[in-house]
């Protein structure tokens, strides 16, 4: 306003004494700033928290304005204060009415995933029922590899058993041949020993006969 712009502001910093018109000019300038900032921040969600204290302060100023130890307040100051209080009250009421309670973000309700059971009348453990072709083929290959590995292990086990049986049979044959050979050798030795005993007995008889 024009009166607020004409106020000599130097007394705020040089320690001088201000007159009543100067103080009322400062009040009008402050009221104009409050109105300007209220219009600027009205769309903010925190408008009520920002300006509700100022509204209570303006009510106190309006109640105490006739009691200031100054000359009678000009009508322009009273009109500006009353207009600001009314305007700020309307803005606070609109801000409170526009508020909504906090709530979680709204999302569309998601339907529960339901899987209808599928029954195969000719179910086979060897068959894979995966709808993905590539994965189905890979599973088949893995099963085939596992089957081939098990078959190879069985063949190796059978070969090992066969070789072990053959080695045992050969060892038994060797043992039997050795036992037969030793039996023949023992038989020859016993026969020779028996002949030697006969010869010894015959010599003894002949010696006795000569005596």
Short mmCIF file of N, CA and C in Angstrom, two decimals, residues 64 98 106 149 153 175-176:
data_model
loop_
_atom_site.label_atom_id
_atom_site.label_comp_id
_atom_site.label_asym_id
_atom_site.label_seq_id
_atom_site.Cartn_x
_atom_site.Cartn_y
_atom_site.Cartn_z
N UNK A 64 -7.01 -6.48 20.60
CA UNK A 64 -6.22 -5.54 21.39
C UNK A 64 -5.96 -4.22 20.66
N UNK A 98 -11.28 -29.29 2.04
CA UNK A 98 -10.68 -30.04 0.93
C UNK A 98 -9.84 -31.21 1.40
N UNK A 106 -4.77 -46.87 -3.66
CA UNK A 106 -5.86 -47.69 -4.16
C UNK A 106 -5.39 -48.50 -5.36
N UNK A 149 22.89 -93.54 -18.54
CA UNK A 149 23.93 -93.67 -17.52
C UNK A 149 23.65 -94.88 -16.62
N UNK A 153 25.97 -98.14 -16.24
CA UNK A 153 26.44 -98.61 -14.92
C UNK A 153 26.08 -100.07 -14.73
N UNK A 175 44.08 -124.12 -9.17
CA UNK A 175 44.21 -124.80 -7.87
C UNK A 175 43.95 -126.31 -8.01
N UNK A 176 42.95 -126.67 -8.84
CA UNK A 176 42.64 -128.09 -9.03
C UNK A 176 43.79 -128.81 -9.74
#
